[in-house]
Coordinates of C-alpha atoms and ligand atoms in Angstrom, one line a residue:
M1 CA -135.2 -112.1 343.1
T2 CA -136.9 -115.5 343.2
N3 CA -137.3 -114.9 346.9
N4 CA -139.3 -118.0 347.4
T5 CA -141.5 -117.6 350.4
C6 CA -143.2 -120.8 349.3
G7 CA -145.7 -122.3 351.7
V8 CA -146.9 -125.8 351.1
A9 CA -150.0 -124.8 349.0
A10 CA -148.1 -122.2 347.2
C11 CA -145.6 -124.7 345.8
E12 CA -148.3 -126.5 343.9
R13 CA -149.1 -123.4 342.0
G14 CA -147.9 -122.5 338.6
S15 CA -145.2 -119.9 337.9
L16 CA -145.9 -116.3 336.9
I17 CA -143.3 -115.5 334.2
V18 CA -142.8 -111.9 333.2
L19 CA -141.1 -111.2 329.9
S20 CA -140.1 -107.6 329.6
G21 CA -137.4 -105.4 328.1
P22 CA -136.9 -102.1 326.3
S23 CA -139.2 -100.8 323.6
G24 CA -138.1 -102.2 320.2
V25 CA -136.3 -105.2 321.4
G26 CA -138.8 -107.6 319.9
K27 CA -140.9 -108.8 323.0
G28 CA -144.0 -109.1 320.9
T29 CA -142.3 -111.1 318.2
V30 CA -140.6 -113.5 320.6
C31 CA -143.9 -113.9 322.6
A32 CA -145.8 -114.7 319.4
A33 CA -143.2 -117.3 318.4
L34 CA -143.3 -118.8 321.9
R35 CA -147.0 -119.0 321.6
R36 CA -146.7 -121.1 318.5
R37 CA -144.0 -123.4 320.0
S38 CA -145.0 -123.8 323.7
K39 CA -148.5 -125.1 324.1
E40 CA -148.0 -125.7 327.8
L41 CA -147.6 -122.1 328.7
V42 CA -150.7 -119.9 329.2
Y43 CA -150.5 -116.4 327.8
S44 CA -152.1 -113.5 329.6
V45 CA -154.3 -111.2 327.4
S46 CA -153.8 -107.6 328.4
A47 CA -156.4 -104.8 328.4
T48 CA -155.5 -101.7 326.4
T49 CA -157.0 -98.4 325.3
R50 CA -155.1 -98.4 322.0
A51 CA -157.1 -99.1 318.8
P52 CA -156.9 -102.6 317.4
R53 CA -154.3 -103.0 314.5
A54 CA -155.2 -104.8 311.3
G55 CA -155.6 -108.5 312.1
E56 CA -156.0 -108.1 315.9
T57 CA -159.0 -109.6 317.6
D58 CA -160.6 -108.5 320.8
G59 CA -160.1 -111.1 323.5
V60 CA -157.2 -112.7 321.6
N61 CA -154.6 -110.1 321.2
Y62 CA -155.9 -107.6 323.7
F63 CA -159.2 -106.7 325.4
F64 CA -159.8 -103.4 323.7
K65 CA -161.2 -100.8 326.2
T66 CA -162.2 -97.2 326.2
K67 CA -160.3 -95.0 328.7
E68 CA -163.4 -94.9 330.9
Q69 CA -163.6 -98.7 330.9
F70 CA -159.9 -99.0 331.7
Q71 CA -160.2 -96.5 334.5
A72 CA -163.1 -98.4 336.0
M73 CA -161.0 -101.6 335.9
I74 CA -158.2 -99.8 337.8
E75 CA -160.8 -98.5 340.4
R76 CA -162.3 -101.9 340.9
G77 CA -158.8 -103.3 341.5
E78 CA -159.0 -105.7 338.6
L79 CA -155.5 -105.1 337.2
L80 CA -152.4 -106.8 338.5
E81 CA -150.4 -103.9 337.0
W82 CA -150.9 -101.2 334.5
A83 CA -148.9 -98.5 332.8
E84 CA -149.3 -95.7 330.3
Y85 CA -147.2 -96.2 327.2
V86 CA -147.0 -93.8 324.3
G87 CA -150.3 -92.2 325.2
N88 CA -152.3 -95.5 325.7
F89 CA -153.0 -97.6 328.8
Y90 CA -152.0 -101.2 329.1
G91 CA -152.8 -103.5 332.0
T92 CA -152.9 -107.2 333.1
P93 CA -156.3 -108.5 334.3
M94 CA -155.7 -110.1 337.7
S95 CA -158.3 -112.8 337.8
F96 CA -157.1 -114.8 334.9
V97 CA -153.5 -114.8 336.1
K98 CA -154.5 -115.9 339.6
S99 CA -156.8 -118.7 338.4
T100 CA -154.2 -120.0 336.0
I101 CA -151.5 -120.1 338.7
D102 CA -153.9 -121.6 341.2
S103 CA -154.7 -124.4 338.7
G104 CA -151.0 -125.3 338.6
R105 CA -150.2 -123.9 335.1
D106 CA -147.5 -121.4 334.2
I107 CA -148.6 -118.1 332.8
I108 CA -146.5 -115.6 330.9
L109 CA -147.0 -111.8 330.7
E110 CA -145.4 -109.8 328.0
I111 CA -145.3 -106.3 329.3
E112 CA -143.2 -103.1 329.4
V113 CA -140.7 -102.4 332.1
Q114 CA -142.7 -100.1 334.4
G115 CA -145.5 -102.8 334.6
A116 CA -142.9 -105.5 335.3
L117 CA -141.6 -103.5 338.3
Q118 CA -145.1 -103.3 339.6
V119 CA -145.6 -107.0 339.3
Q120 CA -142.4 -107.4 341.2
R121 CA -143.8 -105.5 344.2
N122 CA -147.0 -107.6 344.3
F123 CA -145.6 -111.0 343.2
P124 CA -141.9 -111.2 344.4
D125 CA -142.0 -115.0 343.6
A126 CA -142.6 -114.3 339.9
V127 CA -139.8 -115.1 337.4
F128 CA -138.5 -112.0 335.6
I129 CA -136.9 -112.3 332.2
F130 CA -135.3 -109.3 330.5
L131 CA -135.0 -109.4 326.8
L132 CA -131.8 -107.6 325.5
P133 CA -130.9 -106.5 322.0
P134 CA -127.7 -107.9 320.6
S135 CA -126.3 -104.4 320.6
L136 CA -127.4 -100.8 320.9
H137 CA -126.8 -100.4 317.2
E138 CA -129.2 -103.2 316.4
L139 CA -131.8 -101.8 318.8
R140 CA -131.7 -98.5 317.0
N141 CA -132.0 -100.4 313.7
R142 CA -135.1 -102.2 314.9
I143 CA -136.7 -98.9 316.1
V144 CA -135.9 -97.3 312.7
T145 CA -137.2 -100.2 310.7
R146 CA -140.5 -100.1 312.6
G147 CA -141.2 -97.1 310.2
T148 CA -142.8 -94.0 311.1
E149 CA -140.5 -92.5 313.8
T150 CA -138.8 -89.1 313.2
E151 CA -135.1 -88.7 314.1
E152 CA -136.2 -86.9 317.3
T153 CA -138.6 -89.7 318.3
I154 CA -135.9 -92.3 317.6
R155 CA -133.5 -90.4 319.9
S156 CA -136.1 -90.2 322.7
R157 CA -137.0 -93.9 322.3
M158 CA -133.4 -94.8 322.4
S159 CA -132.9 -92.8 325.6
V160 CA -135.9 -94.4 327.2
A161 CA -134.6 -97.8 326.1
L162 CA -131.3 -97.1 327.8
E163 CA -133.0 -96.2 331.0
E164 CA -135.0 -99.4 330.8
I165 CA -131.8 -101.4 330.2
G166 CA -130.4 -99.8 333.4
L167 CA -133.2 -101.7 335.3
L168 CA -131.8 -105.1 334.4
E169 CA -130.6 -105.6 338.0
H170 CA -134.3 -106.1 339.0
Y171 CA -134.6 -109.2 336.8
D172 CA -133.7 -112.9 337.4
Y173 CA -132.6 -113.7 333.8
A174 CA -131.4 -111.9 330.7
I175 CA -131.8 -113.2 327.2
V176 CA -130.3 -111.7 324.1
N177 CA -132.8 -111.6 321.3
D178 CA -130.3 -112.2 318.5
E179 CA -132.5 -114.7 316.8
V180 CA -136.2 -115.3 317.6
E181 CA -136.2 -119.1 317.8
A182 CA -133.0 -119.2 319.8
A183 CA -134.5 -116.6 322.3
C184 CA -137.6 -118.8 322.6
G185 CA -135.4 -121.9 323.3
R186 CA -133.7 -120.0 326.1
I187 CA -137.1 -118.9 327.6
E188 CA -138.3 -122.5 327.4
A189 CA -135.2 -123.6 329.2
I190 CA -135.8 -121.1 332.0
V191 CA -139.5 -122.3 332.3
T192 CA -138.3 -125.9 332.6
A193 CA -135.7 -125.0 335.2
E194 CA -138.3 -123.1 337.2
R195 CA -140.5 -126.1 337.2
C196 CA -137.6 -128.1 338.7
R197 CA -137.2 -125.9 341.7
R198 CA -136.9 -128.0 344.7
E199 CA -139.6 -125.9 346.6
R200 CA -142.2 -127.3 344.2
Y201 CA -141.6 -130.8 345.4
I202 CA -141.6 -130.1 349.1
P203 CA -145.4 -130.8 349.6
R204 CA -145.0 -134.1 347.8
I205 CA -141.9 -135.1 349.8
K206 CA -143.7 -134.1 353.1
Q207 CA -146.6 -136.4 352.1
W208 CA -144.2 -139.3 351.3
L209 CA -142.5 -138.8 354.7
E210 CA -145.9 -138.8 356.5
E211 CA -147.0 -141.9 354.6
V212 CA -144.0 -143.9 355.9
R213 CA -144.2 -142.7 359.5
Ligands
LIG301 P1 -148.3 -102.7 321.5 O1 -149.1 -101.5 321.4 O2 -147.1 -102.6 320.5 O3 -149.0 -104.0 321.4 O4 -147.6 -102.8 322.9 C1 -146.8 -101.7 323.4 C2 -146.1 -102.0 324.7 O5 -147.0 -102.3 325.7 C3 -145.2 -103.3 324.5 O6 -143.9 -102.9 325.1 C4 -145.9 -104.3 325.3 O7 -145.0 -105.2 326.0 C5 -146.6 -103.5 326.4 N1 -147.7 -104.1 327.0 C6 -148.6 -105.0 326.5 N2 -149.5 -105.4 327.4 C7 -149.2 -104.8 328.6 C8 -149.7 -104.8 329.9 O8 -150.7 -105.5 330.2 N3 -149.1 -104.1 330.8 C9 -148.0 -103.4 330.6 N4 -147.4 -102.7 331.6 N5 -147.4 -103.3 329.3 C10 -148.0 -104.0 328.3

């Protein structure tokens, strides 16, 4: 998918990295660990209408909004993507992502699958990473150990997860979340590889060639 339509200026920009995957796979946990490990990456803070959980801070974990405020953000075109998930809205503020990329830094979004597909329509050059569970059995276990779900909810979340896994073909990379630190290491490897794409160096090489002409 990294259909790089990279113009000269675009090559000096940072990468937009989208980390997504089915509900329950551990995206949040992997992203939090990555945040502790990789100081070079910038992390996008999403807007959401869900209530803050214990220990969450506005502007750090999320920008907590009312439904009306969220709707106004959509109407003003401020969101790069947004989706409704389990009765709440989640979306990525556009301006921070754009300014980060323009400054040459890489930014990572941790979002659910519908939102990732929207990003793909607007930013085909972004890098899409899909987090997979080690097995369906393990995914079910993770959903169950989250706690409160009834047998029916577990079944419906598993069927949604299977549909989401079916969308893997839209992604550039797949990472099995068998162990959090190992998954982080693989994401870091992808980020490093993306930084080494030859397209990024074309402006510099063009300049070198002009200098010796
Ligand atoms: P939670 O409520 O557990 O923090 O997040 C629920 C789901 O929303 C997770 O799958 C998370 O990846 C996703 N999510 C968080 N922020 C965004 C966002 O900005 N856009 C979209 N589409 N999904 C998001």
